[in-house]
XYZ file of C-alpha atoms in Angstrom:
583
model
C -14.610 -36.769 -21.057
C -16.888 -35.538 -23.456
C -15.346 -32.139 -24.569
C -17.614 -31.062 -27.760
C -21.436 -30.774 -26.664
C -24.661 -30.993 -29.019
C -27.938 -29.449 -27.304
C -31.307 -30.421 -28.091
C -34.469 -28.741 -27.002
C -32.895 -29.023 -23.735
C -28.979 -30.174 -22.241
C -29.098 -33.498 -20.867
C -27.363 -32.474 -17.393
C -29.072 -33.110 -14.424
C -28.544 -33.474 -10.526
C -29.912 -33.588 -7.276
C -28.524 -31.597 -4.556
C -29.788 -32.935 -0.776
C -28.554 -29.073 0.974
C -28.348 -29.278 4.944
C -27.961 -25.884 6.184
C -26.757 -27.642 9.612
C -27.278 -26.245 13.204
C -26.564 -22.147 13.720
C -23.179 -21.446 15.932
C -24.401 -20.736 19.669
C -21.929 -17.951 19.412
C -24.128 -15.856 16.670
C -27.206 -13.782 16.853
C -30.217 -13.662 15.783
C -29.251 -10.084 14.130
C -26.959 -11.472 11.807
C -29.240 -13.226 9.452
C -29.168 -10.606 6.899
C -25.424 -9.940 6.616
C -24.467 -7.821 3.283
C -21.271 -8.359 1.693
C -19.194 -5.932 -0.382
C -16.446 -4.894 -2.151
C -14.687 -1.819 -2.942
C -13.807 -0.736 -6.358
C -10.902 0.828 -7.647
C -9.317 4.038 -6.557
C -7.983 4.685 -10.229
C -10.601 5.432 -13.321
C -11.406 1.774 -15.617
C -9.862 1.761 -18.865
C -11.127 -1.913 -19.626
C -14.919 -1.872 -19.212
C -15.082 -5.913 -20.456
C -12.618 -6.874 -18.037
C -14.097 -5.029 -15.639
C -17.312 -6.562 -16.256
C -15.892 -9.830 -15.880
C -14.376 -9.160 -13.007
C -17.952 -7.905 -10.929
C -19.526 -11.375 -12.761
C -16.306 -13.065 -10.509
C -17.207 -11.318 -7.564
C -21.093 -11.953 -7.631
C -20.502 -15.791 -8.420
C -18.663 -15.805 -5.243
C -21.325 -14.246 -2.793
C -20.591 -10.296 -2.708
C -23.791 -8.336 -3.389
C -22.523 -5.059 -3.993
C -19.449 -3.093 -4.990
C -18.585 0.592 -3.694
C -17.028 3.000 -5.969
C -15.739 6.069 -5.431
C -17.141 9.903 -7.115
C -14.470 11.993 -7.084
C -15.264 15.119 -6.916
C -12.359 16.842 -8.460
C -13.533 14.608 -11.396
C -17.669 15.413 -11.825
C -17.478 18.657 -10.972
C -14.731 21.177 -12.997
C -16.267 24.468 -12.688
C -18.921 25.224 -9.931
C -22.143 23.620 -10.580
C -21.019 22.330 -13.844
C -20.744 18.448 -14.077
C -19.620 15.847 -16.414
C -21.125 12.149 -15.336
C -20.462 10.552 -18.031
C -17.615 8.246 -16.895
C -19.836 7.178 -13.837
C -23.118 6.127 -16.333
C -20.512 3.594 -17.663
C -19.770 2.823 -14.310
C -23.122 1.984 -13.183
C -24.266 0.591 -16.367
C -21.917 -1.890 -15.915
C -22.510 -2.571 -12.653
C -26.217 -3.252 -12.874
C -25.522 -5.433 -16.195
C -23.560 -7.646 -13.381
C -26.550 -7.906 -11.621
C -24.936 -6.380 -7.895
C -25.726 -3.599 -6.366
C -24.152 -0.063 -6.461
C -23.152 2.107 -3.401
C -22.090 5.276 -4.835
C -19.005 7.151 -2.187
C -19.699 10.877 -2.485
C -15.380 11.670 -2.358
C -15.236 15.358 -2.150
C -11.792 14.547 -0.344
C -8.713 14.250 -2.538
C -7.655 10.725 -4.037
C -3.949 10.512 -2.853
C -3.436 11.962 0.781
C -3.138 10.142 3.522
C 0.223 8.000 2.534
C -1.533 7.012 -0.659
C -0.104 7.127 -3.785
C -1.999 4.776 -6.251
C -4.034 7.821 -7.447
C -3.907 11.662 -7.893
C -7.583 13.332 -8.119
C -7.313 16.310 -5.955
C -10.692 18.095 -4.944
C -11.787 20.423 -7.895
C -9.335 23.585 -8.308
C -11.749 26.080 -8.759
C -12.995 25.180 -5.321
C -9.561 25.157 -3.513
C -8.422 28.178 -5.544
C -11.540 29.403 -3.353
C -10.869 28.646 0.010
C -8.929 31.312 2.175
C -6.077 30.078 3.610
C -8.175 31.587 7.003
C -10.359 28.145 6.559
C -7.871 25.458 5.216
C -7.049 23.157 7.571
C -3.666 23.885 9.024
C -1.109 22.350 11.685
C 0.896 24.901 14.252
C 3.780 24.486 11.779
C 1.215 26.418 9.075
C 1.221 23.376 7.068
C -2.233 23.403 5.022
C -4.648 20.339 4.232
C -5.336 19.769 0.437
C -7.046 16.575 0.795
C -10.092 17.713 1.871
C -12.444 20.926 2.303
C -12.641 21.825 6.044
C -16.253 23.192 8.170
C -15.403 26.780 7.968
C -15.347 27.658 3.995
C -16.875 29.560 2.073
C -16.290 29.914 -1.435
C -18.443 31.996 -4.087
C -20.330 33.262 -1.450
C -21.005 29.528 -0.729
C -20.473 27.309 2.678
C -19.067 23.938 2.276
C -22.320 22.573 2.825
C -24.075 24.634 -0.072
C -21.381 23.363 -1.831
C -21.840 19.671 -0.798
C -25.543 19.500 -1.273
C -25.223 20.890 -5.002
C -23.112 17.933 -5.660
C -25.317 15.886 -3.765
C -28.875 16.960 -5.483
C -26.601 17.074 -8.921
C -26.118 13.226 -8.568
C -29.601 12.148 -7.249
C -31.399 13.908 -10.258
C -28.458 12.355 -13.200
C -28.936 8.786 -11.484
C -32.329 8.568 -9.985
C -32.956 5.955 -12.675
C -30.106 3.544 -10.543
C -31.925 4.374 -7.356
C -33.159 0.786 -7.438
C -29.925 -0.847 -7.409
C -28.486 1.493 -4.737
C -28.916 0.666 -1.350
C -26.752 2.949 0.472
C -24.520 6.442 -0.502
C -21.493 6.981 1.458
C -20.352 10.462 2.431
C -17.230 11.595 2.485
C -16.374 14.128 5.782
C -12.617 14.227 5.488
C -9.603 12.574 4.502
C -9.963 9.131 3.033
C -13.390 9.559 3.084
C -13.579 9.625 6.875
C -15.386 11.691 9.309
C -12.276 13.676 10.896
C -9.271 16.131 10.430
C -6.828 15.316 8.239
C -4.285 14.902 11.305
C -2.040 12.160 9.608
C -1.531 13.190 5.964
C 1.322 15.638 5.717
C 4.858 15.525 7.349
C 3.632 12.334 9.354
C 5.113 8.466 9.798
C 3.454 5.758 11.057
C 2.756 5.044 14.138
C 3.274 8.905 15.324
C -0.006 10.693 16.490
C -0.415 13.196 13.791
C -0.835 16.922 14.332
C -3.837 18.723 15.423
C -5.422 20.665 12.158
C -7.133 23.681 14.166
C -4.764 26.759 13.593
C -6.384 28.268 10.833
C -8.310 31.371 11.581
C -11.735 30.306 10.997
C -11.000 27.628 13.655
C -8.885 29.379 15.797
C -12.439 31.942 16.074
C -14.301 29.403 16.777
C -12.506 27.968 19.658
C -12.105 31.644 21.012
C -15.723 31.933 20.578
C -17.606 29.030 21.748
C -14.986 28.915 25.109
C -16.064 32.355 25.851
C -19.952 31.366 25.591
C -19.624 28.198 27.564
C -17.695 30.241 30.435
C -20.268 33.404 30.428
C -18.194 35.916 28.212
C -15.862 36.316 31.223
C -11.916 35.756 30.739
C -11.955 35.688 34.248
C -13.751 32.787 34.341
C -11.770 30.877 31.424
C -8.376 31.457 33.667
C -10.316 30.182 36.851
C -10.974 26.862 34.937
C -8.205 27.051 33.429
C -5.721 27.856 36.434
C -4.618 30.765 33.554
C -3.367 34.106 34.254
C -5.044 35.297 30.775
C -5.288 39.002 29.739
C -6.601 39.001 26.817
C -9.503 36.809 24.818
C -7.074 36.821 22.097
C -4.507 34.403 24.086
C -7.375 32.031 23.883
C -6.066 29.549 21.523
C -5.414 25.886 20.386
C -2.195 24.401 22.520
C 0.714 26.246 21.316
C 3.641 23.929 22.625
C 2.722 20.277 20.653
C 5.743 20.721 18.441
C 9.662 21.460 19.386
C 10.032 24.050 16.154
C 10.344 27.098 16.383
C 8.512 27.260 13.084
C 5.139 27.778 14.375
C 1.913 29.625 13.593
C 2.063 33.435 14.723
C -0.947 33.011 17.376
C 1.635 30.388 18.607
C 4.622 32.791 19.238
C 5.415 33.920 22.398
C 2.372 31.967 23.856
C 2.019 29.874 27.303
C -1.668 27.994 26.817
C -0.688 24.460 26.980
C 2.485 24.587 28.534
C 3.415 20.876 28.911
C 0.613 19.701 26.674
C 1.510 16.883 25.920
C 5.136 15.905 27.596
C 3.709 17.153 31.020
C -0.020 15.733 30.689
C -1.479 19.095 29.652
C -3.881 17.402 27.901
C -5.539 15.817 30.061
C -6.022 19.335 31.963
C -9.188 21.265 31.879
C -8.298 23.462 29.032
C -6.905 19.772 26.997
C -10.372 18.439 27.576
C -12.153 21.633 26.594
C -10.121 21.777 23.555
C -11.103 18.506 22.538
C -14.539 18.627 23.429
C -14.724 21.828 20.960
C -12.132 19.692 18.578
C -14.268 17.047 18.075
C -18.300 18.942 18.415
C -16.447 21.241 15.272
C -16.249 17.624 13.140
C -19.015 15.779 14.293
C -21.497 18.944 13.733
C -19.678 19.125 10.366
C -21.056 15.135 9.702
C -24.793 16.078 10.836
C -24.698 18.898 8.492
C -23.702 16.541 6.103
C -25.958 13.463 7.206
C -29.147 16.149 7.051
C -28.066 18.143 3.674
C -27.598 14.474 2.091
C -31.311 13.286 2.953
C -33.030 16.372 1.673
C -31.051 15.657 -1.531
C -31.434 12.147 -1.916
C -35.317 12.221 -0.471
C -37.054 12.550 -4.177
C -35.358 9.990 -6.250
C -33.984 7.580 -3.982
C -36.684 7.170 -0.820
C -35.131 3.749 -0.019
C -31.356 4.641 0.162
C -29.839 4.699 2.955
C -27.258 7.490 3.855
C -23.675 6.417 5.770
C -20.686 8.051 7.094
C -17.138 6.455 7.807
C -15.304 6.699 10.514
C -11.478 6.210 10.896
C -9.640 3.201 13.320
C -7.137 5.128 14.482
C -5.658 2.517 16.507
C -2.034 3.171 17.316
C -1.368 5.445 20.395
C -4.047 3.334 22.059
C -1.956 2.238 24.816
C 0.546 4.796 24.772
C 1.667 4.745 28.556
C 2.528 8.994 28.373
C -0.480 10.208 25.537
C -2.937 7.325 25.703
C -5.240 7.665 22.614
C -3.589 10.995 21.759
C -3.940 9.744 17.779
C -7.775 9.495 18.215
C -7.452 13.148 20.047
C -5.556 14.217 17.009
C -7.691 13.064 14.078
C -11.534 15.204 16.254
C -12.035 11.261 18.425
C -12.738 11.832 21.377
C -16.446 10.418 23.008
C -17.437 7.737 20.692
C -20.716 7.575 22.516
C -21.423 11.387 21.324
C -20.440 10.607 18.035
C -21.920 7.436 17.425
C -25.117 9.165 19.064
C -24.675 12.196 16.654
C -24.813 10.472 13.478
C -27.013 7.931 13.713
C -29.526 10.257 15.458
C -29.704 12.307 12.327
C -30.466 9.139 10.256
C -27.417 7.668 9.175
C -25.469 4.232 9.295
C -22.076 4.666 10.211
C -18.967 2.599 8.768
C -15.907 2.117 11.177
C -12.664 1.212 8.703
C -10.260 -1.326 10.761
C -11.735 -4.397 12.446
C -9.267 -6.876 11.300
C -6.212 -6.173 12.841
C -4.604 -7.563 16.342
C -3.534 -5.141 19.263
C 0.399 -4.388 18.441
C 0.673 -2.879 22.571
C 4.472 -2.495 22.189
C 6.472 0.722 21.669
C 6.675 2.521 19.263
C 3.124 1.084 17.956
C 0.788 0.961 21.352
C -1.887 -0.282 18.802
C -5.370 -1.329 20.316
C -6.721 -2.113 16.956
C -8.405 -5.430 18.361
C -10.026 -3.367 21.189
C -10.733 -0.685 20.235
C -13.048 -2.341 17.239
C -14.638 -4.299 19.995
C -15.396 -1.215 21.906
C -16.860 1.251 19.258
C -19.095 -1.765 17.881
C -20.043 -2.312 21.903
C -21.246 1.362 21.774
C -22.799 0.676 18.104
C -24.706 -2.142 20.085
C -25.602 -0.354 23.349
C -26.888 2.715 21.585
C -29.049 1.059 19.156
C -27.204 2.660 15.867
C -26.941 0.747 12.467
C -22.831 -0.111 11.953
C -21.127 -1.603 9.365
C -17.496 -2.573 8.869
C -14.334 -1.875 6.797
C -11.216 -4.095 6.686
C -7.949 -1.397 6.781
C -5.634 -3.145 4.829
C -5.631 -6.428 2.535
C -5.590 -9.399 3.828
C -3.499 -12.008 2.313
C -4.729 -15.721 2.508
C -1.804 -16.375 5.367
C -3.772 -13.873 7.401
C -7.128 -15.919 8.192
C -6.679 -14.574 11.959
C -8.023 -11.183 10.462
C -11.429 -12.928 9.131
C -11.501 -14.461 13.029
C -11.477 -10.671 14.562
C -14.053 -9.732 12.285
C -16.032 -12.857 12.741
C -15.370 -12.532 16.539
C -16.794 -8.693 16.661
C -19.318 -8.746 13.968
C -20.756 -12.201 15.705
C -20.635 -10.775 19.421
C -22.333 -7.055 18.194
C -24.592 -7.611 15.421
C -22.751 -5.408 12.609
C -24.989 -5.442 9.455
C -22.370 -6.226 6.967
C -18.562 -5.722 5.574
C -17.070 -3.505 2.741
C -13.871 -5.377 1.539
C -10.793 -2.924 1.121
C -10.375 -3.708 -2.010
C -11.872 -5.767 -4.622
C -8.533 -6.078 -6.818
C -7.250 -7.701 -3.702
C -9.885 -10.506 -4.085
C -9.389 -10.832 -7.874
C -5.571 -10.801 -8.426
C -4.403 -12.747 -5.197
C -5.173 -16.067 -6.383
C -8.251 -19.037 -5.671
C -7.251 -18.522 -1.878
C -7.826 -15.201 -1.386
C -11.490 -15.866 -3.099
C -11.678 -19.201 -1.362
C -11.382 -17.494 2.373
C -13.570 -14.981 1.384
C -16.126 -16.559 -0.143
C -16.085 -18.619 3.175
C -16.257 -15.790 5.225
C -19.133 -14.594 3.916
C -21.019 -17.346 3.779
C -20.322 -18.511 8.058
C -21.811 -15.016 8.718
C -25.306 -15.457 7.258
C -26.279 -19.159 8.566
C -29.954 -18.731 7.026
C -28.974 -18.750 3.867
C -26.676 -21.077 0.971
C -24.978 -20.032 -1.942
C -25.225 -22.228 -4.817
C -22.519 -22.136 -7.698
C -22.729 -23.523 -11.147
C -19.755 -24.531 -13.420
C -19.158 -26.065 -16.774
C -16.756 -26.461 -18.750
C -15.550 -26.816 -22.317
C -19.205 -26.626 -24.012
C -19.831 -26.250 -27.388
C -21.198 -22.911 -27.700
C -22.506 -21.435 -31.120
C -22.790 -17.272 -31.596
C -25.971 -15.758 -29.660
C -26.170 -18.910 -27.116
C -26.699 -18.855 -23.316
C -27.367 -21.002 -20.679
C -29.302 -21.168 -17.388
C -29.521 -23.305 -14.166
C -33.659 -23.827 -13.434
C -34.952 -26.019 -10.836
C -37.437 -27.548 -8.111
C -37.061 -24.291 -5.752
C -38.274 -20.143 -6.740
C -34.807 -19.456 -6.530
C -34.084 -21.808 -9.459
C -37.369 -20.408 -10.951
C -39.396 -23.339 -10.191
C -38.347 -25.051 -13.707
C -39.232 -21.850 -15.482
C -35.949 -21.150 -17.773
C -37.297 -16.967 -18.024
C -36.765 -17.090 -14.103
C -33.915 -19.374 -13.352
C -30.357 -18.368 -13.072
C -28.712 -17.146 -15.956
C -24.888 -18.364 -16.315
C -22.477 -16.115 -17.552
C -19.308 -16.583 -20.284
C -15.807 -16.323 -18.563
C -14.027 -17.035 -22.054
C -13.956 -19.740 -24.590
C -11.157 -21.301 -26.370
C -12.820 -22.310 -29.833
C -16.436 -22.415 -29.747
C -15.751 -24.164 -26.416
C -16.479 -22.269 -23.112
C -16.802 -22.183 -19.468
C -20.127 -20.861 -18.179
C -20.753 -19.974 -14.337
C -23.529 -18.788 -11.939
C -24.792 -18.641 -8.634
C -27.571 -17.613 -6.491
C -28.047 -16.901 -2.768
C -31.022 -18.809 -1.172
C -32.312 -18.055 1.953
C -33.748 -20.811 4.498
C -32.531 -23.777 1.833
C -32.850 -27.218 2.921
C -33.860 -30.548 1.793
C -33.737 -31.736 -1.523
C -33.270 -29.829 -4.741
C -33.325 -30.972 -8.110
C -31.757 -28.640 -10.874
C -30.952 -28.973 -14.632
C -29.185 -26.510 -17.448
C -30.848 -25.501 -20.629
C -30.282 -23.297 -23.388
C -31.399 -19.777 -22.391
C -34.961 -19.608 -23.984
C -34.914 -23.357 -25.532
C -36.118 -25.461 -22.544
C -40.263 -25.901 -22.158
C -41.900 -23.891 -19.094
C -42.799 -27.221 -16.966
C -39.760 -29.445 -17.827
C -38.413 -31.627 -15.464
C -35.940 -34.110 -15.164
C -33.948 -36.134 -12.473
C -31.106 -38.201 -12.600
C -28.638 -40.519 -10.797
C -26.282 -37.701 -9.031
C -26.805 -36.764 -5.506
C -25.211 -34.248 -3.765
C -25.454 -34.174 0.465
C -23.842 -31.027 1.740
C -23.110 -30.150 5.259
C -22.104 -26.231 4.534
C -23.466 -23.170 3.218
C -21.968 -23.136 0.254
C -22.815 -25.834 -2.044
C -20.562 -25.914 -5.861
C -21.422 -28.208 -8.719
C -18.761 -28.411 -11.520
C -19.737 -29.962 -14.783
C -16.988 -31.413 -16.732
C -14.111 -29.621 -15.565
C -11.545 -31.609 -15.131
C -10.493 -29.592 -12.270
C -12.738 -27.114 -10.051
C -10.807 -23.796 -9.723
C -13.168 -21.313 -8.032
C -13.895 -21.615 -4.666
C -13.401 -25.175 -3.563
C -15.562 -26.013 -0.979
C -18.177 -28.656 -1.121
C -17.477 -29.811 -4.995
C -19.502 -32.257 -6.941
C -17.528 -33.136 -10.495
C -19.690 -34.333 -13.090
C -18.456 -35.556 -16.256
C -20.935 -35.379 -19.302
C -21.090 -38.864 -19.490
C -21.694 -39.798 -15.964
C -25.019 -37.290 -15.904
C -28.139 -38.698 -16.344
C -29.685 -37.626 -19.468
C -33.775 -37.473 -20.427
């Protein structure tokens, strides 16, 4: 094997690749064919920008289009409409040098609640400083929420949405120049950057149901308020509906027996509403289901607010972007025999058809963060993570709105049942695409995390093939590149200024490995490729040699004197230098 290479005008490496894209599945649909694959970044701030750059080259070479990065809040903003971006114009510097795409998550929740613990951003402190305790988010126990601001504040004469579209209008005008590598901006309504009350983040184990976050004045006035208005202004008519013996508005509050402490909230002292709530099915009573209905209109207004304050500020500089809004899998307590779904009631879930209706009728996509993971129907678990994904992508489907998906956890390469759920609902409802929690995941666990991946990605587009590129141990002086041209537009049609570039993961010496790829859509037949010098080879040139390549999947990888092919091994064609067919 020929380990030292001398280039002419152009390198003698040539192939031809015969690429069968092969019959669709019966089981897909038509609405798949322009699946989007991504990747989330890191929760923690980069301190190696070239090994992060390497790693997004990794990442597109394997068939993800775009990478998802957190901007914390706490971090951009350190006095009230005072920012500091400069950390971020590295960040998507980089990421357009990489050649993906860039979907910008708007955190204004805290990095580190919710059980994690790999960072600690909190929202900025001159805002929390701000909020009353009256609007924090708060349990019966009095326990406050940090991780996130709630609906109800106000601070510097400002409501949270004031507050949210500064920030938003802030980062439109500083980036508009990325708008054309940003296809989407996520917003962030709540804990983990999900649309709901931070119901599982403080005094909490998994699987319990969390605590209702409502007991905070602000809230508490609301409820009062709103229940009075829907029953007429009459307390007669709340205890009527209620079967209550009321006698005053002010007992008019969230349930006040969820908890055995006698550490409670002082609206909660002394109090009846709810008796039984949830040991003696009193939430599944009128006044339960009012509560929730008010529970859950409070959050999901919250996200339209959000969803419309977003596209005024995005409008100007990026027409094109789409705006999106998670929301959680809360899973467990699914088929809890006693409180059936009670962790969904907990975190503001309650009608998915109302909220699925309510975002995406004010314009936004909407992300739903666990569709890997298998029903766990047992005690103390009840999980209906299977089924419930398959029902809130059903309602996705019936109601027309634009969902994509989230993997909860990491899924280790003895997992592949987790890609078959998500091919399985993804498949069956037409969801546009998958963020992968997280991209570290994909980089440090090894060739078969990548491989089943990569794979995965590829079987849910079946219009289009990704070809990959490889070689190894070539001479390589200072200032030299290399590209991959060839017969198709994708290759550049032999046109070395439009082909695909290939770029250095590391040399040893002056010799190095060099990698590419590109996605095609609609590929088949023959194609005929070659590699040149970046800049060297003639506009025109053409050559064709002895290798063939027949492939039967979608992703088709040529390795040039390798000795051994260690990305992604799925259809590989080794080529030693002096096997190749030179002109």
């Amino acid at each position: 094997m020929v380990t030292n290479l001398s280039f002419s005008v152009l390198l003698a490496l040539v192939a031809t690749a015969s690429v069968a894209s092969g019959a669709p599945n019966p089981t897909r649909r038509q609405y798949n064919q322009q699946y989007h694959s991504e990747v989330l970044g890191p929760l923690n701030k980069i301190t190696d920008w070239n090994s992060f750059a390497n790693q997004l080259r990794q990442l597109k070479l394997n068939g993800i289009q775009a990478i998802a990065t957190d901007i914390w809040w706490g971090d951009v903003e350190p006095q009230d409409q005072t920012f500091n971006w400069s950390y971020y114009r590295t960040l998507a510097n980089t990421v357009r040098a990489s050649g993906l795409k860039w979907v910008p998550i708007m955190s204004t929740h805290q990095c580190g609640g919710s059980g994690t613990t790999e960072c600690n951003i909190p929202i900025p402190t001159w805002y929390e400083n701000g909020m009353k305790d009256a609007d924090k988010y708060t349990s019966i126990t009095g326990q406050r929420s940090r991780e996130a601001s709630s609906p109800w504040a106000v601070v510097n004469g400002k409501t949270s949405i004031q507050e949210m579209g500064e920030l938003y209008t802030a980062f439109a005008e500083e980036f508009k120049d990325f708008a054309d590598i940003v296809p989407r901006v996520d917003l962030s309504g709540g804990g983990s950057g999900e649309l709901r009350y931070p119901s599982y983040s403080m005094s909490w184990t998994y699987p319990e149901r969390g605590h209702i976050m409502a007991y905070n004045d602000a809230a508490v006035a609301s409820f009062r308020n709103k229940t009075l208005a829907k029953y007429g202004g009459s307390l007669t008519n709340v205890n009527a509906a209620w079967g209550a013996s009321l006698t005053s508005t002010s007992q008019i509050t969230p349930p006040c027996d969820t908890v055995s402490s006698s550490n409670v909230v002082p609206i909660c002292q002394g109090q009846a509403v709810g008796t039984g709530f949830w040991t003696n099915g009193g939430w599944k009573s009128k006044f339960g289901q009012d509560f929730f209905d008010w529970y859950e209109d409070e959050i999901v207004d919250w996200g339209v607010e959000l969803v419309h304050v977003a596209k005024n500020s995005f409008k100007t500089h990026f027409p094109s972007t789409a705006i999106a809004v998670k929301i959680a899998g809360i899973h467990w307590q699914y088929f809890n025999p006693n409180e059936a779904r009670s962790a969904e009631l907990c975190a503001g879930y309650k009608n998915y058809d109302k909220l699925i209706s309510a975002i995406s009728g004010a314009g936004a996509t909407i992300t739903f963060t666990a569709i890997e993971q298998n029903d766990e129907r047992s005690a103390p678990f009840y999980s209906g993570a299977l089924t419930l994904a398959k029902e809130f992508y059903g309602k996705c489907k019936k109601l027309g709105a634009r969902c994509f998906a989230e993997n909860a956890l990491s899924i280790h390469p003895s997992e592949v049942y987790k890609y078959n759920n998500m091919r399985e609902v993804m498949y069956v409802n037409g969801v546009e695409g998958l963020t992968y929690l997280r991209y570290t995941n994909l980089i440090d666990g090894g060739r078969d995390s990548m491989k089943l991946f990569t794979q995965y990605v590829s079987e849910m587009d079946h219009t289009k093939t990704i070809l990959r590129f490889q070689v190894d141990n070539i001479s390589t002086a200072m200032g030299e590149s290399f590209v991959v041209v060839g017969s198709i537009p994708a290759l550049g049609n032999w046109n070395p200024a439009k082909g695909v570039p290939l770029a250095n993961f590391g040399c040893n010496g002056s010799n190095c490995r060099w990698a590419g790829s590109v996605v095609v859509p609609g590929l088949s037949g023959k194609v005929e490729w070659q590699l040149v010098k970046a800049g060297k080879g003639p506009n025109g040139a053409q050559c064709t040699g002895a290798n063939t390549l027949n492939v039967s999947t979608r992703v088709v990888n040529v390795a040039i004197n390798s000795g051994r092919f260690d990305f992604t091994n799925f259809d590989v064609r080794e080529i030693g230098i002096d096997g190749v067919g030179a002109c």
